[in-house]
Amino acid sequence: MRLADVVSIVLLAGAIGAFAAGLYVLGEQRDVLALYWLVVGALALRASTILLRPRGGSR
Amino acid sequence: MMEQAASRTSVSVPGFARGSRLFPGVYAWATTVASPAFAREASTFSRVAAVAALLALGAGVFWPTRAPRLGRVLGIHAFVGLSLATWASVLHDGVDLAAEPLVAAFGALGWMIYAFGWGELRGPLTVPEDDPHVIPGAPLASRGTLGRRATIAFWLGLAGALSFVVLAFRVTRPTHAILAHAVALAAGLWVLGAATRVALERAPRPSGPSADRIAAGSGTLSALLIALGLGALWLLIGR
């Protein structure tokens, strides 16, 4: 596996963790923190897939 | 040989196909359309629309197979459209659409099975390769087994998506619980899609050195780092 592959999998795992944290703290009635984790999860997930296509998204 | 193949492909079960469309449709109609339309407060228009919906369903199901398109128009569009008209009229009359919630729930199940009934399925006793439109040639070989990255990404995505659904049930506030389930569903689908892409995008398609690929995602990565930095600041200052 190349470095970018490892980074994309780490980002995917991070995104899953962030989404899970967002839902967890939503259950703890900490809405702002939940929103924060959901935004972090979305950014991490987006980054994990962007790494797969380095040339402007062309296939 | 061809005649034998043609006779095998022409095997069909119209009775079964008609039944799988008619019975769920009639059940859905009886529980969700006729039930409110024939309530005491319902208007004549509601009852006429309900009966017309049933007639459209019957006509669509038993329409000659020579013109299947018209049959589908009657059995799907006319039936659903007239059912909608009945519901709108019944609501206007002040009748409760789901007086019995359990019956309404089973009616919704009937609608689902009715929808499946109009789908196209391969009939029993038919062989796909016997179809006259099949492209001859050697069977396509599989590309082999998936790599380690694919396995890791797939199971990671699946476990993550399932964990969201479980975590959503921890939210007890009613309005927030709906939001949590919506977020869990959306995030789960997104994660599954991303995990599939990470798993299947294999070399040489993601071409270029790792540095170029990471540089391509620098914008999103920067935003992620800023968000994480803000979170760390919040943690330090807020406490």
mmCIF file of C-alpha atoms in Angstrom:
data_model
loop_
_atom_site.group_PDB
_atom_site.id
_atom_site.type_symbol
_atom_site.label_atom_id
_atom_site.label_comp_id
_atom_site.label_asym_id
_atom_site.label_seq_id
_atom_site.Cartn_x
_atom_site.Cartn_y
_atom_site.Cartn_z
ATOM 1 C CA MET A 1 0.000 0.000 0.000
ATOM 2 C CA ARG A 2 1.185 3.489 -0.838
ATOM 3 C CA LEU A 3 1.209 6.402 1.577
ATOM 4 C CA ALA A 4 -1.861 8.016 -0.007
ATOM 5 C CA ASP A 5 -3.779 4.742 0.360
ATOM 6 C CA VAL A 6 -2.895 4.539 4.034
ATOM 7 C CA VAL A 7 -3.868 8.194 4.537
ATOM 8 C CA SER A 8 -7.214 7.653 2.797
ATOM 9 C CA ILE A 9 -8.015 4.670 5.032
ATOM 10 C CA VAL A 10 -6.941 6.603 8.136
ATOM 11 C CA LEU A 11 -9.162 9.508 7.073
ATOM 12 C CA LEU A 12 -12.040 7.095 6.469
ATOM 13 C CA ALA A 13 -11.573 5.659 9.966
ATOM 14 C CA GLY A 14 -11.344 9.194 11.351
ATOM 15 C CA ALA A 15 -14.549 10.190 9.595
ATOM 16 C CA ILE A 16 -16.376 7.176 11.012
ATOM 17 C CA GLY A 17 -15.057 8.011 14.474
ATOM 18 C CA ALA A 18 -16.086 11.652 14.119
ATOM 19 C CA PHE A 19 -19.619 10.767 12.958
ATOM 20 C CA ALA A 20 -19.928 8.276 15.815
ATOM 21 C CA ALA A 21 -18.693 10.918 18.271
ATOM 22 C CA GLY A 22 -21.203 13.405 16.858
ATOM 23 C CA LEU A 23 -24.091 11.008 17.376
ATOM 24 C CA TYR A 24 -22.783 10.026 20.819
ATOM 25 C CA VAL A 25 -22.597 13.590 22.126
ATOM 26 C CA LEU A 26 -25.982 14.355 20.574
ATOM 27 C CA GLY A 27 -27.309 11.730 22.977
ATOM 28 C CA GLU A 28 -25.519 13.582 25.783
ATOM 29 C CA GLN A 29 -27.486 16.753 24.842
ATOM 30 C CA ARG A 30 -24.326 18.620 23.732
ATOM 31 C CA ASP A 31 -25.650 19.875 20.420
ATOM 32 C CA VAL A 32 -22.868 22.283 19.422
ATOM 33 C CA LEU A 33 -20.190 19.674 20.020
ATOM 34 C CA ALA A 34 -22.260 17.180 18.022
ATOM 35 C CA LEU A 35 -22.452 19.619 15.124
ATOM 36 C CA TYR A 36 -18.689 20.132 15.335
ATOM 37 C CA TRP A 37 -17.966 16.404 15.135
ATOM 38 C CA LEU A 38 -20.364 15.965 12.236
ATOM 39 C CA VAL A 39 -18.582 18.740 10.312
ATOM 40 C CA VAL A 40 -15.202 17.137 11.084
ATOM 41 C CA GLY A 41 -16.551 13.788 9.900
ATOM 42 C CA ALA A 42 -17.821 15.269 6.661
ATOM 43 C CA LEU A 43 -14.471 16.962 5.956
ATOM 44 C CA ALA A 44 -12.490 13.818 6.753
ATOM 45 C CA LEU A 45 -14.719 11.670 4.551
ATOM 46 C CA ARG A 46 -14.490 14.146 1.677
ATOM 47 C CA ALA A 47 -10.699 14.244 2.022
ATOM 48 C CA SER A 48 -10.476 10.430 2.045
ATOM 49 C CA THR A 49 -12.163 10.187 -1.348
ATOM 50 C CA ILE A 50 -10.428 13.216 -2.888
ATOM 51 C CA LEU A 51 -7.082 11.486 -2.364
ATOM 52 C CA LEU A 52 -8.193 8.794 -4.796
ATOM 53 C CA ARG A 53 -8.440 11.218 -7.706
ATOM 54 C CA PRO A 54 -5.500 13.582 -7.860
ATOM 55 C CA ARG A 55 -6.159 14.953 -11.347
ATOM 56 C CA GLY A 56 -9.190 17.154 -10.977
ATOM 57 C CA GLY A 57 -11.582 14.254 -10.558
ATOM 58 C CA SER A 58 -11.186 12.990 -14.120
ATOM 59 C CA ARG A 59 -11.720 9.278 -14.634
ATOM 60 C CA MET B 1 -31.750 -26.418 -30.537
ATOM 61 C CA MET B 2 -32.800 -22.802 -31.043
ATOM 62 C CA GLU B 3 -36.436 -23.789 -31.059
ATOM 63 C CA GLN B 4 -35.946 -25.625 -27.818
ATOM 64 C CA ALA B 5 -34.203 -22.590 -26.334
ATOM 65 C CA ALA B 6 -36.932 -20.271 -27.580
ATOM 66 C CA SER B 7 -39.608 -22.484 -26.091
ATOM 67 C CA ARG B 8 -37.768 -22.410 -22.778
ATOM 68 C CA THR B 9 -37.479 -18.611 -22.763
ATOM 69 C CA SER B 10 -41.135 -18.245 -23.607
ATOM 70 C CA VAL B 11 -42.156 -20.120 -20.470
ATOM 71 C CA SER B 12 -44.062 -17.606 -18.400
ATOM 72 C CA VAL B 13 -46.434 -17.659 -15.519
ATOM 73 C CA PRO B 14 -49.024 -14.930 -16.233
ATOM 74 C CA GLY B 15 -51.279 -16.232 -13.511
ATOM 75 C CA PHE B 16 -48.577 -15.819 -10.883
ATOM 76 C CA ALA B 17 -47.541 -12.420 -12.254
ATOM 77 C CA ARG B 18 -51.146 -11.208 -12.267
ATOM 78 C CA GLY B 19 -51.717 -12.518 -8.767
ATOM 79 C CA SER B 20 -48.611 -10.822 -7.422
ATOM 80 C CA ARG B 21 -49.919 -7.526 -8.785
ATOM 81 C CA LEU B 22 -53.626 -7.929 -8.077
ATOM 82 C CA PHE B 23 -53.784 -9.293 -4.537
ATOM 83 C CA PRO B 24 -51.335 -6.868 -2.862
ATOM 84 C CA GLY B 25 -52.962 -4.026 -4.804
ATOM 85 C CA VAL B 26 -56.457 -4.994 -3.685
ATOM 86 C CA TYR B 27 -55.233 -5.413 -0.117
ATOM 87 C CA ALA B 28 -53.519 -2.015 -0.150
ATOM 88 C CA TRP B 29 -56.656 -0.485 -1.693
ATOM 89 C CA ALA B 30 -59.004 -2.079 0.833
ATOM 90 C CA THR B 31 -56.953 -1.060 3.880
ATOM 91 C CA THR B 32 -55.803 2.414 2.903
ATOM 92 C CA VAL B 33 -58.176 3.697 0.205
ATOM 93 C CA ALA B 34 -61.564 2.017 0.608
ATOM 94 C CA SER B 35 -61.466 2.146 4.391
ATOM 95 C CA PRO B 36 -61.560 5.958 4.650
ATOM 96 C CA ALA B 37 -63.481 6.445 1.364
ATOM 97 C CA PHE B 38 -66.445 4.435 2.601
ATOM 98 C CA ALA B 39 -66.548 6.087 6.012
ATOM 99 C CA ARG B 40 -69.826 7.776 6.880
ATOM 100 C CA GLU B 41 -68.473 11.343 6.478
ATOM 101 C CA ALA B 42 -66.819 10.691 3.091
ATOM 102 C CA SER B 43 -68.275 12.363 0.021
ATOM 103 C CA THR B 44 -69.611 10.664 -3.097
ATOM 104 C CA PHE B 45 -66.606 11.883 -5.065
ATOM 105 C CA SER B 46 -64.271 10.061 -2.672
ATOM 106 C CA ARG B 47 -66.212 6.819 -3.141
ATOM 107 C CA VAL B 48 -66.347 7.182 -6.927
ATOM 108 C CA ALA B 49 -62.578 7.861 -7.053
ATOM 109 C CA ALA B 50 -61.905 4.848 -4.827
ATOM 110 C CA VAL B 51 -63.998 2.526 -7.001
ATOM 111 C CA ALA B 52 -62.363 3.947 -10.139
ATOM 112 C CA ALA B 53 -58.932 3.214 -8.624
ATOM 113 C CA LEU B 54 -59.906 -0.420 -8.067
ATOM 114 C CA LEU B 55 -61.284 -0.705 -11.606
ATOM 115 C CA ALA B 56 -58.050 0.783 -12.987
ATOM 116 C CA LEU B 57 -56.031 -1.763 -11.051
ATOM 117 C CA GLY B 58 -58.142 -4.647 -12.340
ATOM 118 C CA ALA B 59 -58.002 -3.347 -15.909
ATOM 119 C CA GLY B 60 -54.253 -2.878 -15.705
ATOM 120 C CA VAL B 61 -53.631 -6.359 -14.356
ATOM 121 C CA PHE B 62 -55.876 -8.117 -16.877
ATOM 122 C CA TRP B 63 -54.969 -5.913 -19.840
ATOM 123 C CA PRO B 64 -53.961 -7.996 -22.892
ATOM 124 C CA THR B 65 -50.221 -8.664 -22.946
ATOM 125 C CA ARG B 66 -50.027 -7.398 -26.534
ATOM 126 C CA ALA B 67 -50.127 -3.818 -25.242
ATOM 127 C CA PRO B 68 -48.289 -3.995 -21.905
ATOM 128 C CA ARG B 69 -47.558 -0.262 -21.767
ATOM 129 C CA LEU B 70 -51.228 0.700 -21.493
ATOM 130 C CA GLY B 71 -51.703 -1.986 -18.881
ATOM 131 C CA ARG B 72 -48.935 -0.449 -16.798
ATOM 132 C CA VAL B 73 -50.414 3.043 -17.240
ATOM 133 C CA LEU B 74 -53.741 1.782 -15.905
ATOM 134 C CA GLY B 75 -52.343 -0.516 -13.228
ATOM 135 C CA ILE B 76 -49.727 1.879 -11.882
ATOM 136 C CA HIS B 77 -50.356 5.500 -12.853
ATOM 137 C CA ALA B 78 -54.150 5.465 -12.901
ATOM 138 C CA PHE B 79 -54.427 3.311 -9.774
ATOM 139 C CA VAL B 80 -51.973 5.402 -7.760
ATOM 140 C CA GLY B 81 -53.327 8.683 -9.156
ATOM 141 C CA LEU B 82 -56.933 7.818 -8.324
ATOM 142 C CA SER B 83 -55.878 6.589 -4.876
ATOM 143 C CA LEU B 84 -54.171 9.944 -4.302
ATOM 144 C CA ALA B 85 -57.313 11.755 -5.479
ATOM 145 C CA THR B 86 -59.343 9.664 -3.038
ATOM 146 C CA TRP B 87 -57.046 10.516 -0.148
ATOM 147 C CA ALA B 88 -57.113 14.228 -0.998
ATOM 148 C CA SER B 89 -60.900 14.185 -1.197
ATOM 149 C CA VAL B 90 -61.239 12.176 2.015
ATOM 150 C CA LEU B 91 -58.976 14.618 3.850
ATOM 151 C CA HIS B 92 -61.105 17.471 2.508
ATOM 152 C CA ASP B 93 -64.165 15.683 3.902
ATOM 153 C CA GLY B 94 -62.528 15.608 7.333
ATOM 154 C CA VAL B 95 -62.064 11.845 7.514
ATOM 155 C CA ASP B 96 -59.030 10.407 9.291
ATOM 156 C CA LEU B 97 -56.846 8.538 6.795
ATOM 157 C CA ALA B 98 -55.443 6.159 9.392
ATOM 158 C CA ALA B 99 -58.159 5.603 11.961
ATOM 159 C CA GLU B 100 -56.596 2.227 12.745
ATOM 160 C CA PRO B 101 -52.793 2.721 12.764
ATOM 161 C CA LEU B 102 -52.027 -1.010 12.687
ATOM 162 C CA VAL B 103 -54.268 -1.574 9.657
ATOM 163 C CA ALA B 104 -52.677 1.428 7.964
ATOM 164 C CA ALA B 105 -49.211 0.004 8.660
ATOM 165 C CA PHE B 106 -50.163 -3.323 7.099
ATOM 166 C CA GLY B 107 -51.690 -1.378 4.197
ATOM 167 C CA ALA B 108 -48.349 0.348 3.652
ATOM 168 C CA LEU B 109 -46.778 -3.114 3.510
ATOM 169 C CA GLY B 110 -49.381 -4.038 0.901
ATOM 170 C CA TRP B 111 -48.371 -1.010 -1.179
ATOM 171 C CA MET B 112 -44.760 -2.103 -1.006
ATOM 172 C CA ILE B 113 -45.541 -5.640 -2.191
ATOM 173 C CA TYR B 114 -47.790 -4.188 -4.909
ATOM 174 C CA ALA B 115 -44.850 -2.069 -6.130
ATOM 175 C CA PHE B 116 -42.583 -5.133 -6.234
ATOM 176 C CA GLY B 117 -45.251 -7.012 -8.176
ATOM 177 C CA TRP B 118 -44.919 -4.622 -11.109
ATOM 178 C CA GLY B 119 -41.197 -5.195 -11.362
ATOM 179 C CA GLU B 120 -39.611 -7.481 -13.927
ATOM 180 C CA LEU B 121 -38.316 -10.762 -12.613
ATOM 181 C CA ARG B 122 -36.734 -13.658 -14.390
ATOM 182 C CA GLY B 123 -39.417 -16.301 -14.620
ATOM 183 C CA PRO B 124 -38.876 -19.742 -13.158
ATOM 184 C CA LEU B 125 -37.533 -22.424 -15.533
ATOM 185 C CA THR B 126 -35.885 -19.792 -17.751
ATOM 186 C CA VAL B 127 -32.155 -19.687 -18.374
ATOM 187 C CA PRO B 128 -30.614 -16.226 -19.025
ATOM 188 C CA GLU B 129 -28.154 -17.623 -21.591
ATOM 189 C CA ASP B 130 -31.078 -18.943 -23.659
ATOM 190 C CA ASP B 131 -32.302 -15.419 -24.351
ATOM 191 C CA PRO B 132 -32.089 -14.669 -28.113
ATOM 192 C CA HIS B 133 -30.464 -11.285 -27.314
ATOM 193 C CA VAL B 134 -27.601 -12.783 -25.355
ATOM 194 C CA ILE B 135 -24.078 -11.896 -26.575
ATOM 195 C CA PRO B 136 -22.195 -15.111 -27.364
ATOM 196 C CA GLY B 137 -18.661 -15.645 -26.172
ATOM 197 C CA ALA B 138 -16.542 -17.044 -23.431
ATOM 198 C CA PRO B 139 -17.696 -16.304 -19.882
ATOM 199 C CA LEU B 140 -15.975 -13.300 -18.367
ATOM 200 C CA ALA B 141 -13.440 -14.271 -15.739
ATOM 201 C CA SER B 142 -13.452 -12.451 -12.442
ATOM 202 C CA ARG B 143 -10.651 -9.976 -11.778
ATOM 203 C CA GLY B 144 -9.409 -12.012 -8.866
ATOM 204 C CA THR B 145 -9.554 -11.415 -5.171
ATOM 205 C CA LEU B 146 -9.647 -8.002 -3.591
ATOM 206 C CA GLY B 147 -6.573 -6.699 -1.842
ATOM 207 C CA ARG B 148 -5.943 -5.953 1.810
ATOM 208 C CA ARG B 149 -6.914 -2.304 1.399
ATOM 209 C CA ALA B 150 -10.287 -3.293 -0.002
ATOM 210 C CA THR B 151 -10.992 -5.664 2.872
ATOM 211 C CA ILE B 152 -10.009 -3.125 5.522
ATOM 212 C CA ALA B 153 -11.989 -0.299 3.925
ATOM 213 C CA PHE B 154 -15.083 -2.444 3.390
ATOM 214 C CA TRP B 155 -15.314 -3.788 6.941
ATOM 215 C CA LEU B 156 -14.434 -0.386 8.376
ATOM 216 C CA GLY B 157 -17.242 1.255 6.412
ATOM 217 C CA LEU B 158 -19.771 -1.451 7.233
ATOM 218 C CA ALA B 159 -18.995 -1.452 10.959
ATOM 219 C CA GLY B 160 -19.056 2.348 11.027
ATOM 220 C CA ALA B 161 -22.391 2.608 9.230
ATOM 221 C CA LEU B 162 -23.960 0.062 11.590
ATOM 222 C CA SER B 163 -22.564 1.814 14.654
ATOM 223 C CA PHE B 164 -24.267 5.064 13.590
ATOM 224 C CA VAL B 165 -27.662 3.353 13.632
ATOM 225 C CA VAL B 166 -27.021 1.983 17.137
ATOM 226 C CA LEU B 167 -25.753 5.338 18.428
ATOM 227 C CA ALA B 168 -28.805 7.152 17.063
ATOM 228 C CA PHE B 169 -30.981 5.181 19.478
ATOM 229 C CA ARG B 170 -29.151 6.797 22.417
ATOM 230 C CA VAL B 171 -30.776 10.143 21.629
ATOM 231 C CA THR B 172 -33.906 10.425 23.764
ATOM 232 C CA ARG B 173 -35.187 13.924 22.982
ATOM 233 C CA PRO B 174 -37.946 13.358 20.378
ATOM 234 C CA THR B 175 -37.011 16.062 17.854
ATOM 235 C CA HIS B 176 -33.313 15.398 18.232
ATOM 236 C CA ALA B 177 -33.917 11.663 17.893
ATOM 237 C CA ILE B 178 -35.426 12.187 14.441
ATOM 238 C CA LEU B 179 -32.419 14.305 13.508
ATOM 239 C CA ALA B 180 -30.069 11.651 14.894
ATOM 240 C CA HIS B 181 -31.692 8.900 12.840
ATOM 241 C CA ALA B 182 -31.620 11.066 9.724
ATOM 242 C CA VAL B 183 -27.945 11.875 10.326
ATOM 243 C CA ALA B 184 -27.177 8.204 11.025
ATOM 244 C CA LEU B 185 -28.842 7.139 7.791
ATOM 245 C CA ALA B 186 -27.208 9.851 5.661
ATOM 246 C CA ALA B 187 -23.777 9.426 7.243
ATOM 247 C CA GLY B 188 -24.033 5.634 6.968
ATOM 248 C CA LEU B 189 -24.830 5.795 3.268
ATOM 249 C CA TRP B 190 -22.082 8.337 2.663
ATOM 250 C CA VAL B 191 -19.539 6.293 4.602
ATOM 251 C CA LEU B 192 -20.511 3.110 2.754
ATOM 252 C CA GLY B 193 -20.129 4.894 -0.581
ATOM 253 C CA ALA B 194 -16.769 6.364 0.397
ATOM 254 C CA ALA B 195 -15.552 3.024 1.793
ATOM 255 C CA THR B 196 -16.509 1.297 -1.441
ATOM 256 C CA ARG B 197 -14.603 3.876 -3.453
ATOM 257 C CA VAL B 198 -11.565 3.623 -1.208
ATOM 258 C CA ALA B 199 -11.765 -0.169 -1.478
ATOM 259 C CA LEU B 200 -12.162 -0.429 -5.230
ATOM 260 C CA GLU B 201 -10.089 2.453 -6.591
ATOM 261 C CA ARG B 202 -6.994 0.402 -7.231
ATOM 262 C CA ALA B 203 -3.733 1.105 -9.000
ATOM 263 C CA PRO B 204 -3.051 2.122 -11.702
ATOM 264 C CA ARG B 205 -6.221 4.261 -11.763
ATOM 265 C CA PRO B 206 -5.248 6.516 -8.820
ATOM 266 C CA SER B 207 -2.107 7.432 -10.723
ATOM 267 C CA GLY B 208 0.674 9.726 -9.617
ATOM 268 C CA PRO B 209 2.958 9.756 -6.621
ATOM 269 C CA SER B 210 1.496 9.937 -3.129
ATOM 270 C CA ALA B 211 2.699 13.512 -2.683
ATOM 271 C CA ASP B 212 0.647 14.649 -5.707
ATOM 272 C CA ARG B 213 -2.426 12.845 -4.486
ATOM 273 C CA ILE B 214 -2.178 14.342 -1.006
ATOM 274 C CA ALA B 215 -1.536 17.771 -2.565
ATOM 275 C CA ALA B 216 -4.713 17.346 -4.634
ATOM 276 C CA GLY B 217 -6.706 17.000 -1.442
ATOM 277 C CA SER B 218 -4.882 19.830 0.292
ATOM 278 C CA GLY B 219 -7.914 22.133 0.331
ATOM 279 C CA THR B 220 -10.146 19.693 2.149
ATOM 280 C CA LEU B 221 -7.293 18.503 4.340
ATOM 281 C CA SER B 222 -6.566 22.124 5.312
ATOM 282 C CA ALA B 223 -10.210 22.674 6.216
ATOM 283 C CA LEU B 224 -10.111 19.485 8.278
ATOM 284 C CA LEU B 225 -6.959 20.603 10.088
ATOM 285 C CA ILE B 226 -8.474 24.045 10.769
ATOM 286 C CA ALA B 227 -11.608 22.390 12.184
ATOM 287 C CA LEU B 228 -9.496 20.115 14.372
ATOM 288 C CA GLY B 229 -7.369 23.101 15.480
ATOM 289 C CA LEU B 230 -10.484 25.097 16.382
ATOM 290 C CA GLY B 231 -11.733 22.110 18.332
ATOM 291 C CA ALA B 232 -8.466 21.883 20.243
ATOM 292 C CA LEU B 233 -8.649 25.639 20.978
ATOM 293 C CA TRP B 234 -12.203 25.263 22.182
ATOM 294 C CA LEU B 235 -11.095 22.424 24.426
ATOM 295 C CA LEU B 236 -8.260 24.527 25.872
ATOM 296 C CA ILE B 237 -10.103 27.838 26.271
ATOM 297 C CA GLY B 238 -13.575 26.588 27.048
ATOM 298 C CA ARG B 239 -12.568 24.600 30.118
#
